[in-house]
Amino acid sequence: MSLWILGVLIIALIAIRVPVGLAFLGPSLLYMFLEGHSVGLGFRQAFNGVASFPLLAVPLFFLLGAIANRSGVADRIFEFALALLSKVRGNLGYVNVGTSVGFSWMSGSALADAAAMGKIQVNAMEKAGYSFRFASGLTASASLIAAVMPPSIPAVIYASVAALSTGALFAGSVVPALMMAGSLVLTVFFLTRKNENLETTPFDWARVRRATVRMAGPAVAPIIILGGILSGLFTPTEAAAVGAAYMALLGFGYRTLSWRSLLDAVRETAHTTASISLILASAVLLGWILARERVPQAVAEAVTSITDSQLVFLLMINVLLIVLGMVIDATAVIMIVVPVVMPIAVEFGVDPVHLGVIIIVNLMIGLLTPPVGSVLYVMSSVTRRGVDEVFRGVVPFLVPLLIVQLLITAFPQIVMTLPHLLGL
């Protein structure tokens, strides 16, 4: 009975928009009390779940993204991409996607990408003749690449929960992230090919050379971060720290970063980390309760009684994640769902890296869907336009992203080939 009370209370609290961390923590502590356990045990379980060295990479990657945002890196990537594609019809659409790919090597967060790119690109695209819906929808959709392409913060969290190599998961995420970018590029092509009112400029080699020089410094950052992780020189936590330090030095060298803006980046990181830590801790406690109540075993029995097909199982996981991602923060979903579905996935012969990429991509698509849709709210805040208008712009881009998700689900080799080639 206590488990039913727990579930009903969590659903009710989320429905009235109580923060997810508190919506999990309060009912979980009530469960501990009703079951005769010490509430102190509940707090110890929650604390122990986040006292993890691999999870220390999360705030450091947040700091890296915050410093990169304030160092003007996004502007340099934007200028470089625009210089290369200045004469192409629909160029700002392609630049939008390309800039998100470039910035994704440093941010690891869809929200950070949406905030950085939204400030630069939506206004520039509107001035060049693109509609607000197209500009905001594309910018929001392209921001998801940052949370899939390494260094991905959701990947760090998943790897920690699943006791998996972060490097292997990073390697497995590269091709899916590029497929997401490619699908958005194709969508831009079809939506802009007949629009002759879009502004272009003549190609200028001098402009390209200047932009290339300005990009040289930021281009080294992903080499340091990903090269260090994949070569075994750094752990993800150490790579995040080195990357943040490098980005700060770059910002000071370019004179685009001041001590005040660095302090602002640290404050933003502390605020974000506190919020994420509460979600992580409360989700760990909830996961402990579900394990105690043998929920994973019950779910496994239910799923195996329905199907013995790996593909059908993965499609069921996709549907579950789409529903959960629409109403619950992605971090919380990873912390709760992974311990439940991992044993079932192993029974169906699904590689943990493949499962991780499926979960991450699916939950990132959830950032574009109401009622939670965090990226929608970030874009609304940055552009000062309604969330409903941003979502209408997103709808055409959801289709290619969902197609990529289905391809990743149906063909594991898309994910697994690169980790196997790298011996991870």
GROMACS .gro file of C-alpha atoms in nm:
model
  424
    1MET     CA    1   0.000   0.000   0.000
    2SER     CA    2   0.286   0.240   0.083
    3LEU     CA    3   0.418   0.202  -0.272
    4TRP     CA    4   0.082   0.302  -0.417
    5ILE     CA    5   0.070   0.606  -0.189
    6LEU     CA    6   0.422   0.694  -0.303
    7GLY     CA    7   0.326   0.675  -0.671
    8VAL     CA    8   0.004   0.873  -0.633
    9LEU     CA    9   0.177   1.150  -0.436
   10ILE     CA   10   0.460   1.182  -0.690
   11ILE     CA   11   0.216   1.205  -0.981
   12ALA     CA   12   0.002   1.461  -0.794
   13LEU     CA   13   0.300   1.679  -0.702
   14ILE     CA   14   0.439   1.675  -1.058
   15ALA     CA   15   0.092   1.759  -1.192
   16ILE     CA   16   0.079   2.076  -0.979
   17ARG     CA   17   0.431   2.172  -1.099
   18VAL     CA   18   0.623   2.105  -0.778
   19PRO     CA   19   0.997   2.084  -0.865
   20VAL     CA   20   1.087   1.727  -0.957
   21GLY     CA   21   1.349   1.688  -0.684
   22LEU     CA   22   1.101   1.781  -0.411
   23ALA     CA   23   0.822   1.578  -0.578
   24PHE     CA   24   1.043   1.268  -0.544
   25LEU     CA   25   1.202   1.344  -0.207
   26GLY     CA   26   0.891   1.424   0.002
   27PRO     CA   27   0.689   1.111  -0.085
   28SER     CA   28   1.002   0.894  -0.061
   29LEU     CA   29   1.069   1.012   0.295
   30LEU     CA   30   0.702   0.956   0.378
   31TYR     CA   31   0.737   0.600   0.249
   32MET     CA   32   1.039   0.547   0.476
   33PHE     CA   33   0.832   0.666   0.774
   34LEU     CA   34   0.528   0.452   0.688
   35GLU     CA   35   0.747   0.143   0.642
   36GLY     CA   36   0.911   0.195   0.980
   37HIS     CA   37   1.252   0.298   0.846
   38SER     CA   38   1.459   0.582   0.983
   39VAL     CA   39   1.423   0.903   0.782
   40GLY     CA   40   1.796   0.943   0.843
   41LEU     CA   41   1.850   0.623   0.642
   42GLY     CA   42   1.663   0.787   0.355
   43PHE     CA   43   1.890   1.091   0.363
   44ARG     CA   44   2.199   0.867   0.378
   45GLN     CA   45   2.081   0.671   0.073
   46ALA     CA   46   2.023   0.995  -0.116
   47PHE     CA   47   2.361   1.143  -0.019
   48ASN     CA   48   2.557   0.827  -0.097
   49GLY     CA   49   2.400   0.819  -0.443
   50VAL     CA   50   2.552   1.153  -0.543
   51ALA     CA   51   2.884   1.117  -0.355
   52SER     CA   52   3.049   0.985  -0.670
   53PHE     CA   53   3.372   1.093  -0.839
   54PRO     CA   54   3.238   1.034  -1.194
   55LEU     CA   55   2.941   1.263  -1.118
   56LEU     CA   56   3.186   1.541  -1.030
   57ALA     CA   57   3.227   1.577  -1.406
   58VAL     CA   58   2.871   1.713  -1.430
   59PRO     CA   59   2.926   2.053  -1.259
   60LEU     CA   60   3.264   2.083  -1.433
   61PHE     CA   61   3.104   2.036  -1.774
   62PHE     CA   62   2.837   2.288  -1.674
   63LEU     CA   63   3.118   2.530  -1.584
   64LEU     CA   64   3.292   2.461  -1.916
   65GLY     CA   65   2.974   2.545  -2.107
   66ALA     CA   66   2.905   2.857  -1.901
   67ILE     CA   67   3.259   2.990  -1.957
   68ALA     CA   68   3.245   2.906  -2.330
   69ASN     CA   69   2.916   3.095  -2.355
   70ARG     CA   70   3.064   3.405  -2.191
   71SER     CA   71   3.392   3.384  -2.384
   72GLY     CA   72   3.222   3.454  -2.716
   73VAL     CA   73   3.301   3.108  -2.855
   74ALA     CA   74   2.951   3.072  -3.000
   75ASP     CA   75   2.999   3.400  -3.192
   76ARG     CA   76   3.326   3.278  -3.343
   77ILE     CA   77   3.174   2.946  -3.451
   78PHE     CA   78   2.878   3.131  -3.602
   79GLU     CA   79   3.104   3.370  -3.796
   80PHE     CA   80   3.318   3.082  -3.927
   81ALA     CA   81   3.018   2.879  -4.049
   82LEU     CA   82   2.856   3.185  -4.208
   83ALA     CA   83   3.177   3.278  -4.389
   84LEU     CA   84   3.193   2.932  -4.546
   85LEU     CA   85   2.827   2.927  -4.651
   86SER     CA   86   2.767   3.296  -4.723
   87LYS     CA   87   2.649   3.241  -5.083
   88VAL     CA   88   2.425   2.935  -5.024
   89ARG     CA   89   2.047   2.983  -5.025
   90GLY     CA   90   1.916   2.910  -4.678
   91ASN     CA   91   2.269   2.955  -4.547
   92LEU     CA   92   2.165   3.070  -4.201
   93GLY     CA   93   1.966   2.750  -4.156
   94TYR     CA   94   2.276   2.540  -4.228
   95VAL     CA   95   2.489   2.773  -4.018
   96ASN     CA   96   2.243   2.729  -3.732
   97VAL     CA   97   2.291   2.351  -3.733
   98GLY     CA   98   2.666   2.372  -3.793
   99THR     CA   99   2.712   2.617  -3.507
  100SER     CA  100   2.523   2.386  -3.272
  101VAL     CA  101   2.748   2.097  -3.375
  102GLY     CA  102   3.059   2.309  -3.312
  103PHE     CA  103   2.937   2.442  -2.978
  104SER     CA  104   2.824   2.095  -2.871
  105TRP     CA  105   3.187   1.981  -2.842
  106MET     CA  106   3.218   2.223  -2.550
  107SER     CA  107   2.880   2.262  -2.382
  108GLY     CA  108   2.728   1.915  -2.324
  109SER     CA  109   2.391   2.070  -2.245
  110ALA     CA  110   2.092   2.138  -2.470
  111LEU     CA  111   1.977   2.422  -2.245
  112ALA     CA  112   2.316   2.595  -2.258
  113ASP     CA  113   2.322   2.559  -2.637
  114ALA     CA  114   1.968   2.694  -2.672
  115ALA     CA  115   2.049   2.993  -2.454
  116ALA     CA  116   2.373   3.072  -2.638
  117MET     CA  117   2.247   3.011  -2.992
  118GLY     CA  118   1.906   3.167  -2.936
  119LYS     CA  119   2.062   3.501  -2.854
  120ILE     CA  120   2.272   3.503  -3.171
  121GLN     CA  121   2.083   3.319  -3.440
  122VAL     CA  122   1.710   3.384  -3.413
  123ASN     CA  123   1.750   3.760  -3.449
  124ALA     CA  124   2.003   3.721  -3.734
  125MET     CA  125   1.773   3.481  -3.920
  126GLU     CA  126   1.468   3.707  -3.884
  127LYS     CA  127   1.667   4.000  -4.026
  128ALA     CA  128   1.767   3.783  -4.324
  129GLY     CA  129   1.404   3.698  -4.411
  130TYR     CA  130   1.338   3.378  -4.215
  131SER     CA  131   1.018   3.349  -4.016
  132PHE     CA  132   1.036   3.347  -3.637
  133ARG     CA  133   0.882   3.001  -3.623
  134PHE     CA  134   1.143   2.856  -3.857
  135ALA     CA  135   1.433   3.029  -3.680
  136SER     CA  136   1.326   2.943  -3.326
  137GLY     CA  137   1.214   2.590  -3.414
  138LEU     CA  138   1.542   2.508  -3.587
  139THR     CA  139   1.752   2.665  -3.310
  140ALA     CA  140   1.563   2.472  -3.042
  141SER     CA  141   1.588   2.144  -3.235
  142ALA     CA  142   1.958   2.185  -3.316
  143SER     CA  143   2.036   2.254  -2.950
  144LEU     CA  144   1.961   1.887  -2.871
  145ILE     CA  145   2.281   1.789  -3.053
  146ALA     CA  146   2.482   1.936  -2.764
  147ALA     CA  147   2.337   1.685  -2.517
  148VAL     CA  148   2.405   1.387  -2.747
  149MET     CA  149   2.743   1.479  -2.896
  150PRO     CA  150   3.027   1.425  -2.646
  151PRO     CA  151   3.102   1.564  -2.397
  152SER     CA  152   2.737   1.498  -2.309
  153ILE     CA  153   2.621   1.567  -1.953
  154PRO     CA  154   2.333   1.313  -1.976
  155ALA     CA  155   2.588   1.056  -2.098
  156VAL     CA  156   2.805   1.119  -1.790
  157ILE     CA  157   2.504   1.065  -1.564
  158TYR     CA  158   2.392   0.752  -1.751
  159ALA     CA  159   2.744   0.606  -1.744
  160SER     CA  160   2.763   0.664  -1.369
  161VAL     CA  161   2.426   0.499  -1.302
  162ALA     CA  162   2.493   0.205  -1.537
  163ALA     CA  163   2.857   0.158  -1.420
  164LEU     CA  164   2.960   0.196  -1.783
  165SER     CA  165   3.267   0.341  -1.955
  166THR     CA  166   3.198   0.708  -2.027
  167GLY     CA  167   3.444   0.695  -2.317
  168ALA     CA  168   3.250   0.409  -2.480
  169LEU     CA  169   2.923   0.596  -2.444
  170PHE     CA  170   3.081   0.914  -2.582
  171ALA     CA  171   3.211   0.720  -2.884
  172GLY     CA  172   2.871   0.558  -2.938
  173SER     CA  173   2.701   0.899  -2.936
  174VAL     CA  174   2.904   1.061  -3.215
  175VAL     CA  175   2.734   0.904  -3.519
  176PRO     CA  176   2.377   0.950  -3.382
  177ALA     CA  177   2.455   1.316  -3.308
  178LEU     CA  178   2.585   1.366  -3.662
  179MET     CA  179   2.274   1.190  -3.796
  180MET     CA  180   2.058   1.435  -3.601
  181ALA     CA  181   2.252   1.723  -3.756
  182GLY     CA  182   2.222   1.569  -4.103
  183SER     CA  183   1.846   1.518  -4.069
  184LEU     CA  184   1.801   1.883  -3.969
  185VAL     CA  185   2.018   1.997  -4.262
  186LEU     CA  186   1.800   1.798  -4.504
  187THR     CA  187   1.488   1.952  -4.350
  188VAL     CA  188   1.635   2.300  -4.392
  189PHE     CA  189   1.711   2.220  -4.756
  190PHE     CA  190   1.354   2.114  -4.833
  191LEU     CA  191   1.199   2.406  -4.643
  192THR     CA  192   1.419   2.678  -4.797
  193ARG     CA  193   1.501   2.558  -5.150
  194LYS     CA  194   1.215   2.752  -5.314
  195ASN     CA  195   1.235   3.063  -5.100
  196GLU     CA  196   1.411   3.328  -5.308
  197ASN     CA  197   1.366   3.603  -5.048
  198LEU     CA  198   1.634   3.473  -4.813
  199GLU     CA  199   1.938   3.698  -4.785
  200THR     CA  200   2.282   3.579  -4.902
  201THR     CA  201   2.620   3.750  -4.944
  202PRO     CA  202   2.907   3.697  -5.190
  203PHE     CA  203   3.174   3.445  -5.092
  204ASP     CA  204   3.489   3.620  -4.961
  205TRP     CA  205   3.816   3.431  -4.908
  206ALA     CA  206   3.953   3.708  -4.686
  207ARG     CA  207   3.649   3.673  -4.459
  208VAL     CA  208   3.700   3.296  -4.443
  209ARG     CA  209   4.068   3.339  -4.348
  210ARG     CA  210   3.982   3.584  -4.069
  211ALA     CA  211   3.709   3.357  -3.937
  212THR     CA  212   3.941   3.056  -3.949
  213VAL     CA  213   4.206   3.236  -3.744
  214ARG     CA  214   3.942   3.337  -3.490
  215MET     CA  215   3.825   2.973  -3.469
  216ALA     CA  216   4.171   2.826  -3.410
  217GLY     CA  217   4.161   2.857  -3.030
  218PRO     CA  218   3.811   2.715  -2.973
  219ALA     CA  219   3.881   2.430  -3.218
  220VAL     CA  220   4.150   2.298  -2.982
  221ALA     CA  221   3.904   2.255  -2.692
  222PRO     CA  222   3.730   1.938  -2.820
  223ILE     CA  223   4.070   1.789  -2.908
  224ILE     CA  224   4.183   1.838  -2.549
  225ILE     CA  225   3.858   1.712  -2.394
  226LEU     CA  226   3.764   1.420  -2.617
  227GLY     CA  227   4.118   1.329  -2.716
  228GLY     CA  228   4.213   1.316  -2.350
  229ILE     CA  229   3.917   1.093  -2.258
  230LEU     CA  230   3.935   0.854  -2.554
  231SER     CA  231   4.314   0.818  -2.528
  232GLY     CA  232   4.292   0.742  -2.157
  233LEU     CA  233   4.501   1.047  -2.065
  234PHE     CA  234   4.214   1.201  -1.863
  235THR     CA  235   3.910   1.072  -1.684
  236PRO     CA  236   3.591   1.258  -1.788
  237THR     CA  237   3.610   1.456  -1.461
  238GLU     CA  238   3.971   1.558  -1.523
  239ALA     CA  239   3.897   1.638  -1.888
  240ALA     CA  240   3.609   1.865  -1.783
  241ALA     CA  241   3.836   2.049  -1.537
  242VAL     CA  242   4.115   2.090  -1.795
  243GLY     CA  243   3.861   2.201  -2.058
  244ALA     CA  244   3.710   2.462  -1.826
  245ALA     CA  245   4.057   2.596  -1.740
  246TYR     CA  246   4.154   2.611  -2.108
  247MET     CA  247   3.832   2.790  -2.201
  248ALA     CA  248   3.889   3.045  -1.923
  249LEU     CA  249   4.245   3.111  -2.043
  250LEU     CA  250   4.112   3.146  -2.397
  251GLY     CA  251   3.849   3.396  -2.283
  252PHE     CA  252   4.101   3.604  -2.092
  253GLY     CA  253   4.340   3.588  -2.389
  254TYR     CA  254   4.068   3.714  -2.625
  255ARG     CA  255   3.966   3.973  -2.362
  256THR     CA  256   3.606   3.855  -2.394
  257LEU     CA  257   3.603   3.712  -2.040
  258SER     CA  258   3.641   3.925  -1.728
  259TRP     CA  259   3.676   3.821  -1.366
  260ARG     CA  260   3.319   3.937  -1.311
  261SER     CA  261   3.183   3.723  -1.595
  262LEU     CA  262   3.391   3.427  -1.472
  263LEU     CA  263   3.233   3.470  -1.129
  264ASP     CA  264   2.891   3.484  -1.296
  265ALA     CA  265   2.972   3.155  -1.472
  266VAL     CA  266   3.068   2.997  -1.139
  267ARG     CA  267   2.745   3.123  -0.978
  268GLU     CA  268   2.537   2.990  -1.269
  269THR     CA  269   2.715   2.654  -1.240
  270ALA     CA  270   2.654   2.640  -0.864
  271HIS     CA  271   2.284   2.717  -0.911
  272THR     CA  272   2.243   2.456  -1.185
  273THR     CA  273   2.446   2.196  -0.994
  274ALA     CA  274   2.238   2.246  -0.680
  275SER     CA  275   1.918   2.189  -0.877
  276ILE     CA  276   2.057   1.880  -1.053
  277SER     CA  277   2.202   1.741  -0.729
  278LEU     CA  278   1.863   1.757  -0.556
  279ILE     CA  279   1.709   1.568  -0.848
  280LEU     CA  280   1.989   1.311  -0.848
  281ALA     CA  281   1.974   1.254  -0.473
  282SER     CA  282   1.596   1.222  -0.458
  283ALA     CA  283   1.594   0.993  -0.763
  284VAL     CA  284   1.857   0.769  -0.600
  285LEU     CA  285   1.637   0.733  -0.291
  286LEU     CA  286   1.333   0.659  -0.506
  287GLY     CA  287   1.535   0.403  -0.702
  288TRP     CA  288   1.638   0.233  -0.375
  289ILE     CA  289   1.272   0.211  -0.274
  290LEU     CA  290   1.173   0.065  -0.611
  291ALA     CA  291   1.451  -0.193  -0.584
  292ARG     CA  292   1.341  -0.283  -0.229
  293GLU     CA  293   0.985  -0.334  -0.356
  294ARG     CA  294   1.121  -0.555  -0.639
  295VAL     CA  295   0.972  -0.329  -0.905
  296PRO     CA  296   1.246  -0.409  -1.162
  297GLN     CA  297   1.169  -0.780  -1.132
  298ALA     CA  298   0.795  -0.718  -1.169
  299VAL     CA  299   0.854  -0.501  -1.477
  300ALA     CA  300   1.086  -0.764  -1.626
  301GLU     CA  301   0.825  -1.036  -1.580
  302ALA     CA  302   0.556  -0.817  -1.735
  303VAL     CA  303   0.768  -0.725  -2.039
  304THR     CA  304   0.891  -1.078  -2.108
  305SER     CA  305   0.534  -1.205  -2.087
  306ILE     CA  306   0.435  -0.962  -2.364
  307THR     CA  307   0.720  -1.016  -2.611
  308ASP     CA  308   1.047  -1.197  -2.669
  309SER     CA  309   1.156  -0.960  -2.948
  310GLN     CA  310   1.445  -0.722  -2.881
  311LEU     CA  311   1.311  -0.465  -3.127
  312VAL     CA  312   0.961  -0.469  -2.975
  313PHE     CA  313   1.115  -0.427  -2.629
  314LEU     CA  314   1.318  -0.127  -2.747
  315LEU     CA  315   1.012   0.028  -2.911
  316MET     CA  316   0.826  -0.013  -2.581
  317ILE     CA  317   1.114   0.164  -2.406
  318ASN     CA  318   1.090   0.446  -2.662
  319VAL     CA  319   0.720   0.495  -2.595
  320LEU     CA  320   0.779   0.492  -2.218
  321LEU     CA  321   1.060   0.747  -2.247
  322ILE     CA  322   0.859   0.978  -2.472
  323VAL     CA  323   0.580   0.986  -2.213
  324LEU     CA  324   0.816   1.033  -1.917
  325GLY     CA  325   1.028   1.288  -2.101
  326MET     CA  326   0.721   1.504  -2.161
  327VAL     CA  327   0.658   1.552  -1.788
  328ILE     CA  328   0.979   1.474  -1.593
  329ASP     CA  329   1.331   1.614  -1.610
  330ALA     CA  330   1.568   1.398  -1.817
  331THR     CA  331   1.815   1.359  -1.530
  332ALA     CA  332   1.548   1.216  -1.301
  333VAL     CA  333   1.426   0.977  -1.572
  334ILE     CA  334   1.779   0.843  -1.626
  335MET     CA  335   1.832   0.787  -1.253
  336ILE     CA  336   1.501   0.601  -1.210
  337VAL     CA  337   1.453   0.418  -1.539
  338VAL     CA  338   1.805   0.285  -1.600
  339PRO     CA  339   1.825   0.060  -1.291
  340VAL     CA  340   1.480  -0.078  -1.380
  341VAL     CA  341   1.528  -0.145  -1.752
  342MET     CA  342   1.899  -0.236  -1.757
  343PRO     CA  343   1.854  -0.595  -1.631
  344ILE     CA  344   1.569  -0.646  -1.879
  345ALA     CA  345   1.779  -0.503  -2.164
  346VAL     CA  346   2.065  -0.740  -2.081
  347GLU     CA  347   1.817  -1.030  -2.087
  348PHE     CA  348   1.709  -0.922  -2.436
  349GLY     CA  349   2.072  -0.896  -2.549
  350VAL     CA  350   2.080  -0.514  -2.578
  351ASP     CA  351   2.425  -0.361  -2.533
  352PRO     CA  352   2.429  -0.103  -2.246
  353VAL     CA  353   2.595   0.153  -2.476
  354HIS     CA  354   2.321   0.110  -2.737
  355LEU     CA  355   2.054   0.139  -2.468
  356GLY     CA  356   2.221   0.452  -2.328
  357VAL     CA  357   2.220   0.634  -2.662
  358ILE     CA  358   1.855   0.537  -2.721
  359ILE     CA  359   1.758   0.674  -2.379
  360ILE     CA  360   1.956   0.997  -2.416
  361VAL     CA  361   1.832   1.082  -2.767
  362ASN     CA  362   1.474   1.003  -2.668
  363LEU     CA  363   1.484   1.217  -2.355
  364MET     CA  364   1.642   1.505  -2.546
  365ILE     CA  365   1.350   1.498  -2.791
  366GLY     CA  366   1.132   1.525  -2.480
  367LEU     CA  367   1.291   1.867  -2.414
  368LEU     CA  368   1.100   1.993  -2.720
  369THR     CA  369   0.758   1.863  -2.614
  370PRO     CA  370   0.506   2.022  -2.376
  371PRO     CA  371   0.414   2.043  -2.096
  372VAL     CA  372   0.769   2.049  -1.951
  373GLY     CA  373   0.978   2.108  -2.268
  374SER     CA  374   1.267   2.291  -2.100
  375VAL     CA  375   1.424   2.399  -2.431
  376LEU     CA  376   1.094   2.556  -2.536
  377TYR     CA  377   1.092   2.771  -2.223
  378VAL     CA  378   1.457   2.871  -2.270
  379MET     CA  379   1.388   2.978  -2.629
  380SER     CA  380   1.075   3.162  -2.516
  381SER     CA  381   1.275   3.347  -2.252
  382VAL     CA  382   1.561   3.435  -2.488
  383THR     CA  383   1.336   3.554  -2.772
  384ARG     CA  384   1.058   3.697  -2.552
  385ARG     CA  385   0.794   3.517  -2.754
  386GLY     CA  386   0.530   3.268  -2.644
  387VAL     CA  387   0.613   2.902  -2.576
  388ASP     CA  388   0.324   2.797  -2.803
  389GLU     CA  389   0.474   2.992  -3.094
  390VAL     CA  390   0.816   2.832  -3.040
  391PHE     CA  391   0.658   2.486  -3.027
  392ARG     CA  392   0.475   2.543  -3.357
  393GLY     CA  393   0.815   2.619  -3.510
  394VAL     CA  394   0.961   2.301  -3.360
  395VAL     CA  395   0.694   2.063  -3.499
  396PRO     CA  396   0.839   2.025  -3.854
  397PHE     CA  397   1.179   1.937  -3.708
  398LEU     CA  398   1.045   1.673  -3.469
  399VAL     CA  399   0.976   1.440  -3.764
  400PRO     CA  400   1.341   1.398  -3.878
  401LEU     CA  401   1.459   1.366  -3.518
  402LEU     CA  402   1.208   1.088  -3.452
  403ILE     CA  403   1.317   0.912  -3.772
  404VAL     CA  404   1.678   0.921  -3.648
  405GLN     CA  405   1.564   0.780  -3.316
  406LEU     CA  406   1.389   0.489  -3.489
  407LEU     CA  407   1.699   0.418  -3.701
  408ILE     CA  408   1.919   0.416  -3.392
  409THR     CA  409   1.677   0.180  -3.221
  410ALA     CA  410   1.645  -0.063  -3.512
  411PHE     CA  411   2.013  -0.072  -3.617
  412PRO     CA  412   2.252  -0.108  -3.319
  413GLN     CA  413   2.556  -0.093  -3.547
  414ILE     CA  414   2.493   0.280  -3.594
  415VAL     CA  415   2.584   0.323  -3.229
  416MET     CA  416   2.827   0.037  -3.173
  417THR     CA  417   3.061   0.059  -3.475
  418LEU     CA  418   3.278   0.348  -3.351
  419PRO     CA  419   3.324   0.212  -2.994
  420HIS     CA  420   3.426  -0.124  -3.145
  421LEU     CA  421   3.672   0.043  -3.384
  422LEU     CA  422   3.827   0.232  -3.091
  423GLY     CA  423   3.838  -0.082  -2.879
  424LEU     CA  424   3.612   0.065  -2.612
   0.00000   0.00000   0.00000
